[in-house]
Amino acid sequence: MDAHFLPISRVRQAPSVAVVVDVMRAYTVAAWAFARGAEKIVLAESTAEALALTARHPGWVALKDGPPAPGFDLVNSPGLLRSADLSGRTVVQKTTAGTVGALAVKHAPLVLCAGFVVAEATARVLRAGGYEEVTFVVTGEDGRADEDLACAEYIAHRATGPDTTAATATGPATETAGAPGATTGPATDTTTAPGYTTDRATTDRATADRAAPYLRRAAASRAAVELATGIREGAHADDVALCLELDRFPFAMTATLEDGLMVLRPHTPH
């Protein structure tokens, strides 16, 4: 598989396969929303569009970056979202980078949205498809966000085979030390919606060892520091740890155009 890693600004045309990565926090939040029962997530172009959509559809809920704001029901925080009951609901999400990245590749035949919490499920979709070329859209900091790049590189290496080690990871791929805040053992919060179970109980030691260098990079990233120190608003103290939970969920997330809207849904690979 030929993997390309691009910032949003360098996406010039729709690739054949796109994996849009936003670890902190858009697609960690999206995965939690599905685990809490959401049926689908509409990726909005703007906050104005998000509010207009929820006005037209009173049962939908709106979510955005930053602090709480009038008209928005939720903020872009996995720690704050994990106790929400979203059973059967449609969530409208607008974030600074993650949703923008998905909309930039909306005409691609296959769009996957990902973070560490769905890394293996995403890689499984890519392995099953046998795709020759995959574009990873690294959404944060114009492609320089190390948490997103580390996750993209990890998924790319996992996609070429379950035992592939990482040539571009920081530090030996066989190191066993975990990243600060990262977990690969039992979850500290096991709340999920009926029908979903965590994949993390089956994460073996070898997988954890391979992932450790990537998780360390993400834990040391600018986004992680800003979340941990309270610089970013609309955050929970557990957000960084939740974003670094490897393979927490067994599903991937695919985005497709439906009636002119970019809609994200969970997809469980076979």
Coordinates of N, CA, C and O in Angstrom, one line a residue, residues 3-15 17-18 97 100-105 133-144 149:
A3 N 1.2 4.9 0.9 CA 0.5 5.8 1.8 C 1.0 7.2 1.6 O 2.3 7.4 1.5
H4 N 0.1 8.2 1.5 CA 0.5 9.6 1.4 C -0.1 10.3 2.6 O -1.2 10.1 3.0
F5 N 0.7 11.2 3.2 CA 0.3 12.0 4.3 C 0.3 13.5 4.0 O 1.3 14.1 3.7
L6 N -1.0 14.0 4.0 CA -1.1 15.4 3.5 C -1.9 16.2 4.5 O -2.8 15.7 5.2
P7 N -1.5 17.5 4.6 CA -2.4 18.4 5.4 C -3.6 18.8 4.5 O -3.7 18.6 3.3
I8 N -4.6 19.3 5.2 CA -5.8 19.7 4.5 C -5.5 20.7 3.3 O -6.1 20.5 2.2
S9 N -4.6 21.6 3.5 CA -4.3 22.6 2.5 C -3.7 22.0 1.2 O -3.7 22.7 0.2
R10 N -3.2 20.8 1.3 CA -2.6 20.2 0.1 C -3.5 19.2 -0.6 O -3.1 18.5 -1.5
V11 N -4.7 19.1 -0.1 CA -5.7 18.2 -0.8 C -6.2 19.0 -2.0 O -7.0 19.9 -1.9
R12 N -5.8 18.6 -3.2 CA -6.2 19.3 -4.4 C -7.3 18.6 -5.2 O -8.1 19.2 -5.9
Q13 N -7.4 17.3 -5.0 CA -8.5 16.5 -5.7 C -8.8 15.3 -4.8 O -8.1 15.0 -3.9
A14 N -10.0 14.8 -5.1 CA -10.4 13.7 -4.3 C -9.6 12.4 -4.5 O -9.5 12.0 -5.7
P15 N -9.0 11.9 -3.5 CA -8.2 10.6 -3.7 C -9.2 9.5 -3.8 O -10.4 9.6 -3.6
V17 N -9.0 6.7 -2.0 CA -9.3 6.3 -0.6 C -8.6 7.4 0.3 O -7.5 7.7 0.2
A18 N -9.4 7.9 1.3 CA -9.0 8.9 2.2 C -9.2 8.4 3.6 O -10.3 7.9 3.9
A97 N -10.8 21.3 12.8 CA -9.9 20.6 11.8 C -10.6 19.4 11.3 O -10.6 19.1 10.1
V100 N -13.5 19.7 8.9 CA -13.0 20.4 7.7 C -12.2 19.4 6.8 O -12.3 19.4 5.5
G101 N -11.4 18.5 7.4 CA -10.6 17.5 6.6 C -11.5 16.5 5.9 O -11.3 16.2 4.7
A102 N -12.6 16.1 6.5 CA -13.5 15.2 5.9 C -14.2 15.8 4.7 O -14.4 15.2 3.6
L103 N -14.6 17.1 4.9 CA -15.3 17.8 3.8 C -14.4 18.1 2.7 O -14.8 18.1 1.5
A104 N -13.1 18.2 2.9 CA -12.1 18.4 1.8 C -12.0 17.2 0.9 O -11.6 17.4 -0.3
V105 N -12.4 16.0 1.4 CA -12.3 14.8 0.5 C -13.6 14.2 0.3 O -13.7 13.0 0.1
E133 N -3.3 2.5 -3.1 CA -2.9 3.9 -2.7 C -3.9 4.5 -1.7 O -5.2 4.4 -1.9
V134 N -3.5 5.0 -0.6 CA -4.3 5.6 0.4 C -3.8 7.0 0.8 O -2.6 7.1 1.1
T135 N -4.6 8.0 0.9 CA -4.2 9.3 1.3 C -4.7 9.5 2.7 O -5.9 9.4 3.0
F136 N -3.8 9.8 3.6 CA -4.1 10.1 5.0 C -4.1 11.7 5.2 O -3.1 12.3 4.9
V137 N -5.2 12.2 5.5 CA -5.4 13.7 5.7 C -5.1 14.0 7.2 O -5.8 13.6 8.1
V138 N -3.9 14.6 7.4 CA -3.5 14.9 8.8 C -4.0 16.3 9.1 O -3.5 17.3 8.6
T139 N -5.1 16.3 9.9 CA -5.9 17.6 10.0 C -5.3 18.7 10.8 O -5.5 19.8 10.5
G140 N -4.7 18.3 11.9 CA -4.3 19.3 12.9 C -3.0 20.1 12.5 O -2.1 19.6 11.9
E141 N -3.1 21.4 12.8 CA -1.9 22.3 12.6 C -1.3 22.2 11.2 O -0.1 22.2 11.0
D142 N -2.2 22.2 10.2 CA -1.8 22.2 8.8 C -0.9 21.0 8.6 O 0.1 21.1 7.8
G143 N -1.2 19.8 9.1 CA -0.4 18.6 8.9 C 0.7 18.4 9.8 O 1.4 17.4 9.8
R144 N 1.0 19.4 10.7 CA 2.1 19.2 11.7 C 1.7 18.7 13.0 O 2.6 18.5 13.9
L149 N -0.4 12.9 13.0 CA 0.6 12.2 12.1 C 1.0 10.8 12.7 O 1.1 9.8 11.9

